[in-house]
Amino acid sequence: MTSRGWQNEVWSEPDPHVLENVRFLAGYRRAWLFDPDLVAALRAVDLDGMSLGDAFRLRPECPRPLAKSAVLYLLWSGHVTTALDRPLSTGHVLRRAA
């Protein structure tokens, strides 16, 4: 295979933290469950470089569980990204999706 320029990789199991985080975030995959106005307001904010905890507090007039779930929906949907190789915490830094 290498004589033809091909390479192969063997994958056996995903990183356990990544798998746990993806399973957790999958709970926020259903867009119809979230207030579209809240999601739009959060999308309008530049979340790049903001911690997850700070993003949860962006809308103080909104009940925290609703704001938190909307931010996690944005993470699931790919609007923002963060490192998933360790358990999610409020200290995770959000990055603008490429």
Tab-separated table of N, CA and C in Angstrom:
chain	number	residue	atom	x	y	z
A	1	MET	N	0.809	-1.188	0.000
A	1	MET	CA	0.000	0.000	0.000
A	1	MET	C	0.857	1.258	0.000
A	2	THR	N	1.957	1.245	0.757
A	2	THR	CA	2.776	2.445	0.820
A	2	THR	C	3.437	2.736	-0.517
A	3	SER	N	3.667	1.694	-1.320
A	3	SER	CA	4.264	1.928	-2.639
A	3	SER	C	3.327	2.716	-3.546
A	4	ARG	N	2.048	2.693	-3.267
A	4	ARG	CA	1.068	3.452	-4.043
A	4	ARG	C	0.721	4.792	-3.376
A	5	GLY	N	1.381	5.098	-2.264
A	5	GLY	CA	1.113	6.347	-1.578
A	5	GLY	C	-0.088	6.289	-0.647
A	6	TRP	N	-0.582	5.098	-0.385
A	6	TRP	CA	-1.730	4.943	0.495
A	6	TRP	C	-1.258	4.806	1.933
A	7	GLN	N	-2.101	5.222	2.834
A	7	GLN	CA	-1.827	5.053	4.248
A	7	GLN	C	-3.068	4.471	4.905
A	8	ASN	N	-2.882	3.851	6.018
A	8	ASN	CA	-4.040	3.383	6.768
A	8	ASN	C	-3.829	3.671	8.239
A	9	GLU	N	-4.924	3.812	8.937
A	9	GLU	CA	-4.906	4.014	10.373
A	9	GLU	C	-5.856	3.007	10.991
A	10	VAL	N	-5.499	2.539	12.163
A	10	VAL	CA	-6.359	1.615	12.887
A	10	VAL	C	-7.000	2.381	14.038
A	11	TRP	N	-8.306	2.383	14.043
A	11	TRP	CA	-9.056	3.036	15.111
A	11	TRP	C	-9.829	1.945	15.843
A	12	SER	N	-9.663	1.902	17.140
A	12	SER	CA	-10.411	0.880	17.864
A	12	SER	C	-11.553	1.491	18.663
A	13	GLU	N	-11.279	2.512	19.446
A	13	GLU	CA	-12.332	3.128	20.243
A	13	GLU	C	-12.065	4.616	20.337
A	14	PRO	N	-13.126	5.416	20.398
A	14	PRO	CA	-12.929	6.860	20.550
A	14	PRO	C	-12.440	7.198	21.954
A	15	ASP	N	-11.854	8.371	22.074
A	15	ASP	CA	-11.449	8.863	23.378
A	15	ASP	C	-12.684	8.877	24.285
A	16	PRO	N	-12.595	8.336	25.485
A	16	PRO	CA	-13.785	8.247	26.345
A	16	PRO	C	-14.391	9.606	26.694
A	17	HIS	N	-13.558	10.638	26.848
A	17	HIS	CA	-14.100	11.968	27.156
A	17	HIS	C	-14.859	12.533	25.960
A	18	VAL	N	-14.312	12.358	24.781
A	18	VAL	CA	-14.989	12.841	23.573
A	18	VAL	C	-16.338	12.135	23.428
A	19	LEU	N	-16.341	10.840	23.590
A	19	LEU	CA	-17.577	10.071	23.468
A	19	LEU	C	-18.609	10.520	24.505
A	20	GLU	N	-18.186	10.701	25.738
A	20	GLU	CA	-19.095	11.149	26.797
A	20	GLU	C	-19.658	12.541	26.469
A	21	ASN	N	-18.808	13.451	26.003
A	21	ASN	CA	-19.260	14.805	25.674
A	21	ASN	C	-20.210	14.816	24.488
A	22	VAL	N	-19.931	14.023	23.473
A	22	VAL	CA	-20.819	13.972	22.307
A	22	VAL	C	-22.177	13.396	22.710
A	23	ARG	N	-22.168	12.372	23.522
A	23	ARG	CA	-23.437	11.804	24.001
A	23	ARG	C	-24.232	12.833	24.805
A	24	PHE	N	-23.539	13.583	25.653
A	24	PHE	CA	-24.202	14.617	26.442
A	24	PHE	C	-24.782	15.703	25.533
A	25	LEU	N	-23.976	16.203	24.603
A	25	LEU	CA	-24.432	17.280	23.718
A	25	LEU	C	-25.545	16.833	22.777
A	26	ALA	N	-25.605	15.552	22.481
A	26	ALA	CA	-26.671	15.047	21.608
A	26	ALA	C	-28.047	15.311	22.207
A	27	GLY	N	-28.121	15.500	23.493
A	27	GLY	CA	-29.387	15.836	24.138
A	27	GLY	C	-29.902	17.219	23.761
A	28	TYR	N	-29.054	17.993	23.119
A	28	TYR	CA	-29.419	19.362	22.721
A	28	TYR	C	-29.531	19.494	21.204
A	29	ARG	N	-29.802	18.409	20.518
A	29	ARG	CA	-29.803	18.407	19.057
A	29	ARG	C	-31.128	18.826	18.429
A	30	ARG	N	-32.181	18.876	19.169
A	30	ARG	CA	-33.504	19.149	18.592
A	30	ARG	C	-33.812	20.649	18.638
A	31	ALA	N	-33.598	21.315	17.518
A	31	ALA	CA	-33.722	22.773	17.436
A	31	ALA	C	-35.094	23.264	17.875
A	32	TRP	N	-36.130	22.511	17.592
A	32	TRP	CA	-37.490	22.948	17.895
A	32	TRP	C	-37.770	23.060	19.386
A	33	LEU	N	-36.883	22.543	20.227
A	33	LEU	CA	-37.082	22.625	21.676
A	33	LEU	C	-36.626	23.956	22.273
A	34	PHE	N	-35.916	24.766	21.497
A	34	PHE	CA	-35.311	25.978	22.030
A	34	PHE	C	-36.002	27.221	21.497
A	35	ASP	N	-36.098	28.225	22.355
A	35	ASP	CA	-36.707	29.502	21.997
A	35	ASP	C	-35.911	30.125	20.853
A	36	PRO	N	-36.526	30.278	19.675
A	36	PRO	CA	-35.786	30.805	18.523
A	36	PRO	C	-35.251	32.223	18.760
A	37	ASP	N	-35.955	33.030	19.541
A	37	ASP	CA	-35.469	34.385	19.824
A	37	ASP	C	-34.216	34.342	20.700
A	38	LEU	N	-34.207	33.454	21.672
A	38	LEU	CA	-33.036	33.306	22.531
A	38	LEU	C	-31.851	32.786	21.730
A	39	VAL	N	-32.076	31.786	20.908
A	39	VAL	CA	-31.001	31.235	20.082
A	39	VAL	C	-30.458	32.311	19.147
A	40	ALA	N	-31.340	33.091	18.518
A	40	ALA	CA	-30.902	34.162	17.615
A	40	ALA	C	-30.093	35.215	18.368
A	41	ALA	N	-30.530	35.567	19.569
A	41	ALA	CA	-29.803	36.558	20.374
A	41	ALA	C	-28.407	36.046	20.731
A	42	LEU	N	-28.299	34.775	21.058
A	42	LEU	CA	-26.986	34.205	21.379
A	42	LEU	C	-26.111	34.081	20.140
A	43	ARG	N	-26.715	33.776	19.005
A	43	ARG	CA	-25.948	33.710	17.755
A	43	ARG	C	-25.373	35.074	17.377
A	44	ALA	N	-26.077	36.130	17.753
A	44	ALA	CA	-25.646	37.486	17.404
A	44	ALA	C	-24.442	37.948	18.232
A	45	VAL	N	-24.174	37.283	19.334
A	45	VAL	CA	-23.051	37.647	20.202
A	45	VAL	C	-21.796	36.943	19.707
A	46	ASP	N	-20.665	37.638	19.768
A	46	ASP	CA	-19.394	37.012	19.416
A	46	ASP	C	-18.938	36.162	20.603
A	47	LEU	N	-19.146	34.875	20.512
A	47	LEU	CA	-18.821	33.951	21.595
A	47	LEU	C	-17.366	33.493	21.550
A	48	ASP	N	-16.643	33.855	20.503
A	48	ASP	CA	-15.264	33.403	20.329
A	48	ASP	C	-14.396	33.873	21.496
A	49	GLY	N	-13.775	32.923	22.186
A	49	GLY	CA	-12.905	33.224	23.306
A	49	GLY	C	-13.616	33.320	24.645
A	50	MET	N	-14.924	33.203	24.648
A	50	MET	CA	-15.714	33.292	25.878
A	50	MET	C	-15.779	31.913	26.537
A	51	SER	N	-15.761	31.908	27.846
A	51	SER	CA	-15.901	30.614	28.535
A	51	SER	C	-17.355	30.164	28.455
A	52	LEU	N	-17.540	28.885	28.581
A	52	LEU	CA	-18.884	28.325	28.563
A	52	LEU	C	-19.722	28.917	29.699
A	53	GLY	N	-19.121	29.080	30.863
A	53	GLY	CA	-19.822	29.661	32.005
A	53	GLY	C	-20.274	31.089	31.733
A	54	ASP	N	-19.403	31.897	31.107
A	54	ASP	CA	-19.788	33.271	30.771
A	54	ASP	C	-20.913	33.282	29.738
A	55	ALA	N	-20.860	32.377	28.794
A	55	ALA	CA	-21.922	32.293	27.780
A	55	ALA	C	-23.256	31.929	28.429
A	56	PHE	N	-23.220	31.085	29.448
A	56	PHE	CA	-24.453	30.718	30.149
A	56	PHE	C	-25.101	31.933	30.832
A	57	ARG	N	-24.278	32.927	31.182
A	57	ARG	CA	-24.787	34.098	31.906
A	57	ARG	C	-25.048	35.305	31.001
A	58	LEU	N	-24.971	35.135	29.704
A	58	LEU	CA	-25.145	36.261	28.781
A	58	LEU	C	-26.534	36.889	28.830
A	59	ARG	N	-27.531	36.113	29.121
A	59	ARG	CA	-28.913	36.604	29.135
A	59	ARG	C	-29.473	36.491	30.551
A	60	PRO	N	-29.113	37.432	31.439
A	60	PRO	CA	-29.533	37.313	32.840
A	60	PRO	C	-31.043	37.376	33.034
A	61	GLU	N	-31.762	37.953	32.082
A	61	GLU	CA	-33.223	38.024	32.203
A	61	GLU	C	-33.887	36.680	31.888
A	62	CYS	N	-33.124	35.795	31.334
A	62	CYS	CA	-33.631	34.475	30.943
A	62	CYS	C	-33.303	33.471	32.050
A	63	PRO	N	-34.221	32.576	32.375
A	63	PRO	CA	-33.886	31.537	33.368
A	63	PRO	C	-32.616	30.783	32.956
A	64	ARG	N	-31.722	30.604	33.883
A	64	ARG	CA	-30.417	30.003	33.574
A	64	ARG	C	-30.514	28.654	32.854
A	65	PRO	N	-31.422	27.757	33.256
A	65	PRO	CA	-31.497	26.486	32.519
A	65	PRO	C	-31.821	26.675	31.030
A	66	LEU	N	-32.649	27.662	30.713
A	66	LEU	CA	-32.979	27.908	29.301
A	66	LEU	C	-31.784	28.477	28.553
A	67	ALA	N	-31.085	29.424	29.181
A	67	ALA	CA	-29.900	30.006	28.545
A	67	ALA	C	-28.816	28.946	28.361
A	68	LYS	N	-28.613	28.137	29.378
A	68	LYS	CA	-27.597	27.079	29.311
A	68	LYS	C	-27.916	26.092	28.191
A	69	SER	N	-29.162	25.680	28.104
A	69	SER	CA	-29.520	24.710	27.061
A	69	SER	C	-29.390	25.325	25.666
A	70	ALA	N	-29.682	26.608	25.520
A	70	ALA	CA	-29.537	27.256	24.213
A	70	ALA	C	-28.067	27.336	23.806
A	71	VAL	N	-27.180	27.640	24.755
A	71	VAL	CA	-25.741	27.669	24.449
A	71	VAL	C	-25.260	26.270	24.066
A	72	LEU	N	-25.702	25.261	24.793
A	72	LEU	CA	-25.289	23.886	24.475
A	72	LEU	C	-25.848	23.451	23.119
A	73	TYR	N	-27.022	23.945	22.756
A	73	TYR	CA	-27.559	23.684	21.422
A	73	TYR	C	-26.637	24.303	20.363
A	74	LEU	N	-26.158	25.530	20.595
A	74	LEU	CA	-25.238	26.164	19.642
A	74	LEU	C	-23.940	25.372	19.521
A	75	LEU	N	-23.509	24.781	20.611
A	75	LEU	CA	-22.316	23.937	20.583
A	75	LEU	C	-22.588	22.668	19.778
A	76	TRP	N	-23.710	22.020	20.034
A	76	TRP	CA	-24.061	20.813	19.293
A	76	TRP	C	-24.204	21.107	17.798
A	77	SER	N	-24.860	22.206	17.465
A	77	SER	CA	-25.165	22.505	16.058
A	77	SER	C	-23.953	23.022	15.283
A	78	GLY	N	-22.841	23.255	15.971
A	78	GLY	CA	-21.629	23.669	15.275
A	78	GLY	C	-21.471	25.166	15.106
A	79	HIS	N	-22.328	25.960	15.731
A	79	HIS	CA	-22.170	27.415	15.668
A	79	HIS	C	-20.871	27.818	16.359
A	80	VAL	N	-20.546	27.141	17.444
A	80	VAL	CA	-19.277	27.314	18.150
A	80	VAL	C	-18.700	25.931	18.429
A	81	THR	N	-17.432	25.905	18.762
A	81	THR	CA	-16.771	24.644	19.097
A	81	THR	C	-16.002	24.822	20.406
A	82	THR	N	-15.577	23.723	20.947
A	82	THR	CA	-14.693	23.724	22.107
A	82	THR	C	-13.994	22.374	22.155
A	83	ALA	N	-12.969	22.285	22.963
A	83	ALA	CA	-12.257	21.014	23.115
A	83	ALA	C	-13.166	20.018	23.827
A	84	LEU	N	-13.248	18.838	23.283
A	84	LEU	CA	-14.098	17.803	23.880
A	84	LEU	C	-13.285	16.670	24.489
A	85	ASP	N	-11.975	16.850	24.588
A	85	ASP	CA	-11.107	15.781	25.061
A	85	ASP	C	-10.989	15.712	26.583
A	86	ARG	N	-11.785	16.490	27.278
A	86	ARG	CA	-11.878	16.424	28.739
A	86	ARG	C	-13.324	16.730	29.103
A	87	PRO	N	-13.766	16.347	30.280
A	87	PRO	CA	-15.168	16.586	30.643
A	87	PRO	C	-15.536	18.061	30.511
A	88	LEU	N	-16.707	18.324	29.922
A	88	LEU	CA	-17.164	19.703	29.754
A	88	LEU	C	-17.312	20.386	31.106
A	89	SER	N	-16.905	21.644	31.156
A	89	SER	CA	-17.040	22.442	32.371
A	89	SER	C	-17.278	23.887	31.962
A	90	THR	N	-17.631	24.695	32.934
A	90	THR	CA	-17.871	26.113	32.653
A	90	THR	C	-16.591	26.824	32.230
A	91	GLY	N	-15.448	26.217	32.453
A	91	GLY	CA	-14.180	26.828	32.058
A	91	GLY	C	-13.783	26.588	30.606
A	92	HIS	N	-14.492	25.728	29.914
A	92	HIS	CA	-14.174	25.479	28.501
A	92	HIS	C	-14.319	26.776	27.698
A	93	VAL	N	-13.386	27.010	26.807
A	93	VAL	CA	-13.399	28.211	25.978
A	93	VAL	C	-14.058	27.900	24.651
A	94	LEU	N	-14.988	28.753	24.278
A	94	LEU	CA	-15.702	28.587	23.003
A	94	LEU	C	-14.894	29.229	21.888
A	95	ARG	N	-14.962	28.634	20.714
A	95	ARG	CA	-14.296	29.152	19.526
A	95	ARG	C	-15.308	29.238	18.390
A	96	ARG	N	-15.118	30.231	17.564
A	96	ARG	CA	-15.961	30.399	16.385
A	96	ARG	C	-15.727	29.193	15.466
A	97	ALA	N	-16.784	28.653	14.961
A	97	ALA	CA	-16.668	27.506	14.046
A	97	ALA	C	-16.064	27.971	12.735
A	98	ALA	N	-15.251	27.136	12.168
A	98	ALA	CA	-14.576	27.481	10.899
A	98	ALA	C	-15.517	27.421	9.713
